[in-house]
Amino acid sequence: MKNKNELLGHVGPNTRLAHLGNAPLENHGFVNPSITRGSTVLFPDTATLRTENQKFTYGTHGTPTTDALCQAVNSLEGSFGTLLVPSGLAAITIPLLSYLKAGDHALIVDSVYFPTRRFCNTTLKNLGIEVTYFDPALGEELESLFKPNTKLVHLEAPGSNTFEMQDIGLLSAISHRHGCIVMMDNTWATPLYFKPLEHGVDVSIHAATKYPSGHSDVLMGFISTNEEHWNALYQTNLNLGICVSPDDAYQVLRGLRTMAIRLEHHNKAALDIAKWLQNRNDVWDVLHPALPEFPTHDIWKRDFTGSSGVFSFVLAADDEKVKSSANAFLDALQIFGLGYSWGGYESLALPVSLGDRTIAKGPQRGALLRLQIGLEDVEDLKADLERGFEAAKKI
Ligand SMILES: *Cc1c(COP(=O)(O)O)cnc(C)c1O
């Protein structure tokens, strides 16, 4: 059979997702890779064992199943290497541990995913690593925040819950001028709608728990890097003994096959509902970077090729009724589930808490709610949201 790998670099996203990571002729012709469970891997002789001159050497270092998924993600990201780790949060903490040491300083965007901040404020702090949170709106002004010991910059666009965009190319270029490694949490866009490494990022991170898995049944993280930063990451992960199960890797590879068509639906349905919300008197604002009225929309339009299914809106509510209105709205929903995470096929709604942010504090009035628009029919979702608005009106 022809070598597909080269061809897959030049085809559309759906074609690519349908064939990535598969090598049927190496697997008795079966279309999908096998689920290879294992700790021990046998060597044919001592010469091979002593030189470890064999593709697979031990279960924690990878299996044919995890390798198939890594290859698929490398192809999507344009990365040199990808590590699979047991959660999206681990995909953030492991590179931070790999690239920072006592006495270093890191710049982290203030609109970061909250558990990233918690890790920085506890574990990193205890290791003697200093962190400064910066305004997501900064462009050239980032320049003034670098110190002689600044080693790493962590970006996330759009920001968690408040969805402000960042100029990733500009911020990466400034960071590189100061000799810093640039990480980006790209979970929202997936590599289909934004490819961080093409915009100067060194380490691209995904909660594969979200769209790659797509069915709310697997936890996983991807860490993809360029060649320069692969070794340090790989060694730290090896030292820590972190790996994922072949069963989970198989499920995520299965999820990738339909990711583009699922995202197309999430994209359209979420935008439809966001625009519908914009026109209501009981909604004070809609925070979605693909809406032309949203501040920083221009950056999204220039750099991203699509938007996913998660955004926030501000439910109209007087100051003293913010919590009770949010509760009434959410408790009246029958299709939207009340729960954490997103990226599955089902819709979710949550009250947003911005924790201890110091700069990107979000809207100051009304109740901020986050929606994940799933694969249900849009009209049913709107009818469900109407139930929420009706209930909130009675507060
Ligand atoms: C969910 C999420 C994560 C963490 O993923 P888990 O698999 O739940 O640990 C990281 N970053 C962002 C932006 C997320 O939304």
Coordinates of C-alpha atoms and ligand atoms in Angstrom, one line a residue:
M1 CA 0.0 0.0 0.0
K2 CA 1.1 3.5 -0.7
N3 CA 2.7 5.5 2.1
K4 CA -0.2 7.5 3.4
N5 CA 1.7 9.7 5.9
E6 CA 3.0 12.0 3.3
L7 CA -0.3 12.3 1.5
L8 CA -2.1 13.1 4.8
G9 CA 0.0 16.4 5.1
H10 CA -1.9 17.7 2.1
V11 CA -5.5 16.8 2.5
G12 CA -8.6 18.3 4.1
P13 CA -9.3 18.0 7.9
N14 CA -12.0 15.3 7.5
T15 CA -9.8 13.2 5.2
R16 CA -6.9 13.5 7.6
L17 CA -9.0 12.7 10.7
A18 CA -10.4 9.6 8.9
H19 CA -7.0 8.1 8.3
L20 CA -4.5 9.4 10.9
G21 CA -2.7 6.9 13.0
N22 CA -4.0 3.9 11.1
A23 CA -1.6 1.3 9.5
P24 CA -4.0 -1.5 8.5
L25 CA -1.3 -3.6 6.7
E26 CA 0.8 -3.7 9.9
N27 CA -2.2 -5.0 11.8
H28 CA -3.5 -7.9 9.7
G29 CA -5.5 -5.6 7.6
F30 CA -7.8 -4.4 10.4
V31 CA -8.7 -0.8 9.9
N32 CA -8.2 0.3 13.5
P33 CA -5.1 -0.3 15.6
S34 CA -5.3 -3.0 18.2
I35 CA -5.6 -2.2 21.9
T36 CA -2.3 -3.5 23.1
R37 CA -2.2 -3.8 26.9
G38 CA 1.1 -4.5 28.5
S39 CA 3.8 -3.7 30.9
T40 CA 6.6 -6.2 29.8
V41 CA 7.9 -6.1 26.3
L42 CA 10.2 -9.0 25.3
F43 CA 13.5 -8.5 23.4
P44 CA 14.8 -11.2 21.0
D45 CA 18.3 -11.2 22.4
T46 CA 20.6 -9.4 24.8
A47 CA 22.2 -7.3 22.1
T48 CA 18.8 -5.7 21.4
L49 CA 18.0 -5.5 25.2
R50 CA 21.3 -3.8 26.1
T51 CA 21.0 -1.2 23.3
E52 CA 17.2 -0.9 23.7
N53 CA 17.2 -0.9 19.9
Q54 CA 13.6 -1.7 19.6
K55 CA 10.6 0.6 19.1
F56 CA 8.7 -0.5 22.2
T57 CA 10.6 -1.3 25.4
Y58 CA 8.2 -1.1 28.3
G59 CA 4.5 -0.3 28.8
T60 CA 5.1 3.1 30.5
H61 CA 7.1 4.3 27.5
G62 CA 4.3 3.7 25.0
T63 CA 2.4 0.9 23.2
P64 CA 1.3 0.6 19.6
T65 CA -2.1 2.0 20.6
T66 CA -0.7 5.1 22.3
D67 CA 1.8 5.5 19.5
A68 CA -1.0 5.6 16.9
L69 CA -2.7 8.4 18.8
C70 CA 0.6 10.3 19.3
Q71 CA 1.2 10.1 15.5
A72 CA -2.3 11.4 14.8
V73 CA -1.9 14.4 17.2
N74 CA 1.6 15.2 15.8
S75 CA 0.1 15.4 12.3
L76 CA -2.8 17.7 13.5
E77 CA -0.5 20.0 15.5
G78 CA 2.5 19.9 13.2
S79 CA 4.5 19.0 16.3
F80 CA 7.8 17.0 16.7
G81 CA 6.5 15.0 19.6
T82 CA 3.3 14.5 21.6
L83 CA 2.9 13.1 25.1
L84 CA -0.3 11.6 26.3
V85 CA -1.1 12.3 30.0
P86 CA -4.0 11.3 32.2
S87 CA -5.9 14.6 32.2
G88 CA -5.9 18.1 30.6
L89 CA -4.6 19.5 33.9
A90 CA -1.6 17.2 33.8
A91 CA -0.9 18.4 30.3
I92 CA -0.4 21.9 31.9
T93 CA 1.4 20.9 35.1
I94 CA 4.0 18.5 33.5
P95 CA 5.5 21.1 31.1
L96 CA 5.5 23.7 33.9
L97 CA 7.5 21.2 36.0
S98 CA 9.7 20.3 33.0
Y99 CA 10.8 23.8 32.1
L100 CA 10.9 25.7 35.4
K101 CA 13.2 25.3 38.4
A102 CA 13.7 27.1 41.7
G103 CA 14.5 30.8 41.3
D104 CA 12.7 31.0 37.9
H105 CA 9.9 33.4 37.1
A106 CA 6.9 32.7 34.8
L107 CA 4.3 34.9 33.2
I108 CA 0.8 33.5 33.2
V109 CA -2.2 35.0 31.5
D110 CA -4.8 36.1 34.2
S111 CA -7.7 34.6 32.3
V112 CA -6.1 31.1 32.7
Y113 CA -8.1 27.9 33.4
F114 CA -8.5 28.1 37.2
P115 CA -6.7 24.8 38.2
T116 CA -3.6 26.0 36.4
R117 CA -3.6 29.1 38.7
R118 CA -4.1 26.9 41.7
F119 CA -1.1 24.8 40.7
C120 CA 1.1 27.9 40.2
N121 CA 0.0 29.4 43.5
T122 CA 0.7 26.2 45.5
T123 CA 3.0 23.6 44.0
L124 CA 5.2 26.0 41.9
K125 CA 5.4 28.5 44.8
N126 CA 6.5 25.8 47.1
L127 CA 9.2 24.9 44.7
G128 CA 10.5 28.4 44.8
I129 CA 9.1 29.5 41.4
E130 CA 7.6 32.9 41.1
V131 CA 4.6 33.7 38.9
T132 CA 3.2 37.0 37.6
Y133 CA -0.4 37.0 36.1
F134 CA -0.8 39.4 33.3
D135 CA -3.7 41.2 31.6
P136 CA -4.9 39.1 28.6
A137 CA -5.4 42.4 26.7
L138 CA -1.6 43.1 26.7
G139 CA 0.2 43.2 23.4
E140 CA 3.6 45.0 23.1
E141 CA 3.2 46.0 26.7
L142 CA 4.0 42.5 27.8
E143 CA 7.6 43.6 27.2
S144 CA 7.8 45.5 30.5
L145 CA 7.0 42.4 32.6
F146 CA 10.1 40.3 31.8
K147 CA 12.7 39.9 34.5
P148 CA 16.2 38.5 34.1
N149 CA 14.9 35.2 35.5
T150 CA 11.7 34.9 33.4
K151 CA 11.8 31.6 31.7
L152 CA 8.3 30.8 30.5
V153 CA 5.1 32.4 29.3
H154 CA 1.8 30.5 29.4
L155 CA -1.0 31.7 27.2
E156 CA -4.7 30.6 26.7
A157 CA -6.9 31.9 24.0
P158 CA -9.8 32.5 24.3
G159 CA -9.5 32.8 28.1
S160 CA -11.4 30.3 30.2
N161 CA -15.0 31.5 30.9
T162 CA -14.5 35.1 29.8
F163 CA -13.2 34.2 26.3
E164 CA -11.0 37.2 25.6
M165 CA -8.5 36.6 22.7
Q166 CA -4.8 37.1 22.8
D167 CA -2.4 37.9 19.9
I168 CA -0.5 34.6 20.1
G169 CA 2.0 35.4 17.4
L170 CA 3.0 38.8 18.9
L171 CA 3.2 37.5 22.4
S172 CA 5.3 34.5 21.3
A173 CA 7.7 36.7 19.4
I174 CA 8.2 39.1 22.4
S175 CA 8.7 36.1 24.7
H176 CA 11.3 34.5 22.4
R177 CA 13.2 37.8 22.3
H178 CA 13.6 37.3 26.1
G179 CA 14.7 33.7 25.7
C180 CA 11.4 32.3 27.1
I181 CA 9.5 29.1 26.3
V182 CA 5.9 29.7 25.2
M183 CA 3.1 27.4 26.2
M184 CA -0.5 27.7 25.1
D185 CA -3.6 25.9 26.3
N186 CA -5.5 25.5 23.0
T187 CA -8.3 23.3 24.3
W188 CA -11.1 25.6 23.1
A189 CA -10.1 25.8 19.4
T190 CA -8.6 22.3 19.0
P191 CA -5.9 21.9 16.3
L192 CA -8.6 22.1 13.7
Y193 CA -9.3 25.8 14.3
F194 CA -5.9 27.0 15.6
K195 CA -2.5 25.5 15.3
P196 CA -0.3 27.2 18.0
L197 CA 3.0 25.9 16.7
E198 CA 2.5 27.8 13.4
H199 CA 2.1 31.0 15.4
G200 CA 5.3 30.7 17.4
V201 CA 4.2 28.7 20.4
D202 CA 6.6 26.0 21.6
V203 CA 4.3 23.8 23.6
S204 CA 0.7 23.3 22.6
I205 CA -1.7 21.8 25.2
H206 CA -5.1 20.2 24.9
A207 CA -7.6 18.8 27.4
A208 CA -8.3 15.8 25.1
T209 CA -11.1 15.2 27.6
K210 CA -13.1 17.8 25.7
Y211 CA -13.5 17.7 21.9
P212 CA -11.0 15.0 20.9
S213 CA -12.7 12.5 23.3
G214 CA -16.1 14.1 22.6
H215 CA -18.3 11.8 24.6
S216 CA -17.7 12.7 28.3
D217 CA -16.3 9.3 29.1
V218 CA -12.5 9.7 28.9
L219 CA -10.0 12.0 30.7
M220 CA -6.7 12.7 28.8
G221 CA -4.3 15.5 27.9
F222 CA -2.0 16.1 24.9
I223 CA 1.3 17.9 25.2
S224 CA 2.8 18.6 21.7
T225 CA 6.1 20.4 21.2
N226 CA 8.6 21.4 18.6
E227 CA 11.9 19.6 18.4
E228 CA 13.8 22.0 20.6
H229 CA 11.6 21.5 23.6
W230 CA 10.8 17.8 23.3
N231 CA 13.6 16.2 25.3
A232 CA 13.2 18.1 28.5
L233 CA 9.5 17.3 28.5
Y234 CA 10.0 13.7 27.6
Q235 CA 12.6 13.2 30.4
T236 CA 10.4 14.8 33.1
N237 CA 7.4 12.7 32.1
L238 CA 9.6 9.5 32.2
N239 CA 11.0 10.5 35.6
L240 CA 7.5 11.0 37.0
G241 CA 6.3 7.7 35.5
I242 CA 3.2 9.1 33.9
C243 CA 1.3 7.3 31.1
V244 CA -2.2 6.6 29.9
S245 CA -4.0 3.3 29.3
P246 CA -4.2 1.9 25.8
D247 CA -8.0 1.6 26.2
D248 CA -8.3 5.3 26.8
A249 CA -5.9 6.1 23.9
Y250 CA -8.1 3.9 21.6
Q251 CA -11.2 5.8 22.7
V252 CA -9.7 9.2 22.0
L253 CA -8.4 8.1 18.6
R254 CA -12.0 6.9 17.9
G255 CA -13.2 10.3 19.0
L256 CA -10.8 12.1 16.6
R257 CA -12.4 10.4 13.6
T258 CA -15.6 12.5 14.0
M259 CA -14.1 15.6 15.6
A260 CA -14.3 17.8 12.5
I261 CA -18.0 17.1 11.9
R262 CA -18.9 17.3 15.5
L263 CA -17.1 20.7 15.8
E264 CA -18.9 21.9 12.7
H265 CA -22.2 21.3 14.5
H266 CA -21.0 22.8 17.8
N267 CA -19.6 25.8 15.9
K268 CA -22.8 26.6 14.0
A269 CA -25.3 25.8 16.8
A270 CA -23.3 27.8 19.4
L271 CA -23.2 30.8 17.1
D272 CA -26.9 30.5 16.3
I273 CA -27.7 30.5 20.0
A274 CA -25.2 33.2 20.9
K275 CA -26.8 35.5 18.3
W276 CA -30.3 34.6 19.6
L277 CA -29.2 35.5 23.1
Q278 CA -27.7 38.8 21.9
N279 CA -31.2 40.0 20.8
R280 CA -32.9 39.4 24.2
N281 CA -33.6 42.1 26.8
D282 CA -33.0 39.6 29.6
V283 CA -29.4 39.1 28.4
W284 CA -26.9 41.9 29.1
D285 CA -23.9 40.5 27.2
V286 CA -22.7 37.5 25.2
L287 CA -19.0 36.6 25.5
H288 CA -18.2 34.7 22.3
P289 CA -15.1 35.7 20.3
A290 CA -16.8 34.9 16.9
L291 CA -19.4 37.6 17.5
P292 CA -18.3 40.8 15.7
E293 CA -19.3 43.0 18.7
F294 CA -17.0 41.1 21.1
P295 CA -13.8 43.0 22.0
T296 CA -10.8 41.2 20.5
H297 CA -13.0 39.6 17.8
D298 CA -10.5 40.9 15.2
I299 CA -7.8 38.7 16.6
W300 CA -10.1 35.7 16.4
K301 CA -11.0 36.5 12.9
R302 CA -7.5 36.9 11.8
D303 CA -6.0 33.9 13.4
F304 CA -8.7 31.2 14.0
T305 CA -10.6 29.3 11.4
G306 CA -13.6 28.4 13.5
S307 CA -15.2 28.6 16.9
S308 CA -16.3 25.8 19.2
G309 CA -19.3 25.3 21.4
V310 CA -18.5 27.0 24.6
F311 CA -19.2 30.6 25.5
S312 CA -20.7 32.7 28.3
F313 CA -23.5 35.2 28.7
V314 CA -24.7 37.6 31.3
L315 CA -28.2 37.0 32.5
A316 CA -29.9 40.3 33.5
A317 CA -30.2 40.4 37.3
D318 CA -30.1 43.2 39.9
D319 CA -27.1 43.1 42.2
E320 CA -29.0 41.5 45.1
K321 CA -30.6 38.9 42.9
V322 CA -27.6 37.6 41.0
K323 CA -27.2 34.3 42.7
S324 CA -31.0 33.6 43.0
S325 CA -31.6 34.4 39.3
A326 CA -28.7 32.2 38.2
N327 CA -30.0 29.4 40.4
A328 CA -33.6 29.7 39.1
F329 CA -32.4 29.8 35.5
L330 CA -30.1 26.7 35.8
D331 CA -32.5 24.6 37.9
A332 CA -35.3 25.1 35.3
L333 CA -33.3 23.6 32.5
Q334 CA -34.2 20.1 31.4
I335 CA -31.9 19.4 28.5
F336 CA -28.8 21.3 29.6
G337 CA -27.0 19.4 32.3
L338 CA -25.5 21.1 35.3
G339 CA -21.9 19.9 35.5
Y340 CA -18.2 20.6 34.9
S341 CA -16.2 20.1 31.8
W342 CA -17.4 20.3 28.2
G343 CA -16.7 19.0 24.7
G344 CA -19.1 16.1 24.9
Y345 CA -22.2 15.5 22.7
E346 CA -24.5 16.9 25.4
S347 CA -25.3 20.5 26.4
L348 CA -24.2 21.9 29.7
A349 CA -24.8 25.1 31.7
L350 CA -22.9 26.4 34.7
P351 CA -22.6 29.4 36.9
V352 CA -19.2 31.0 36.3
S353 CA -16.9 31.7 39.2
L354 CA -13.8 33.6 38.3
G355 CA -12.1 32.6 41.5
D356 CA -9.2 34.9 42.5
R357 CA -8.5 36.6 39.3
T358 CA -6.8 39.9 39.8
I359 CA -7.2 41.5 36.3
A360 CA -9.6 39.8 33.9
K361 CA -12.5 40.0 36.3
G362 CA -15.2 39.7 33.6
P363 CA -18.6 41.5 33.6
Q364 CA -19.4 43.4 36.8
R365 CA -23.2 43.3 36.6
G366 CA -25.6 40.4 36.2
A367 CA -25.2 36.7 36.4
L368 CA -22.4 35.2 34.3
L369 CA -23.4 31.7 33.0
R370 CA -21.4 29.4 30.7
L371 CA -23.0 27.2 28.1
Q372 CA -21.6 24.2 26.2
I373 CA -23.8 23.7 23.2
G374 CA -23.9 20.0 22.4
L375 CA -25.2 18.1 19.4
E376 CA -28.9 18.3 20.1
D377 CA -31.3 20.2 17.8
V378 CA -30.9 23.9 18.2
E379 CA -34.7 24.6 18.5
D380 CA -34.9 22.2 21.5
L381 CA -32.0 24.0 23.2
K382 CA -33.6 27.4 22.7
A383 CA -36.9 26.1 24.2
D384 CA -34.9 24.8 27.1
L385 CA -33.2 28.2 27.7
E386 CA -36.6 29.8 27.5
R387 CA -37.6 27.7 30.5
G388 CA -34.6 29.2 32.3
F389 CA -35.4 32.8 31.4
E390 CA -39.1 32.3 32.5
A391 CA -37.9 30.9 35.9
A392 CA -35.4 33.7 36.3
K393 CA -38.0 36.4 35.6
K394 CA -40.1 35.2 38.6
I395 CA -37.3 35.9 41.0
Ligands
LIG1 C1 -11.1 21.2 31.0 C2 -9.9 22.1 30.7 C3 -8.6 21.6 31.1 C4 -8.4 20.4 32.0 O1 -8.8 19.2 31.5 P1 -9.1 18.0 32.4 O2 -9.0 16.8 31.5 O3 -10.5 18.2 32.9 O4 -8.1 18.0 33.5 C5 -7.5 22.4 30.8 N1 -7.7 23.6 30.1 C6 -8.9 24.0 29.7 C7 -9.0 25.3 29.0 C8 -10.0 23.3 30.0 O5 -11.2 23.8 29.7

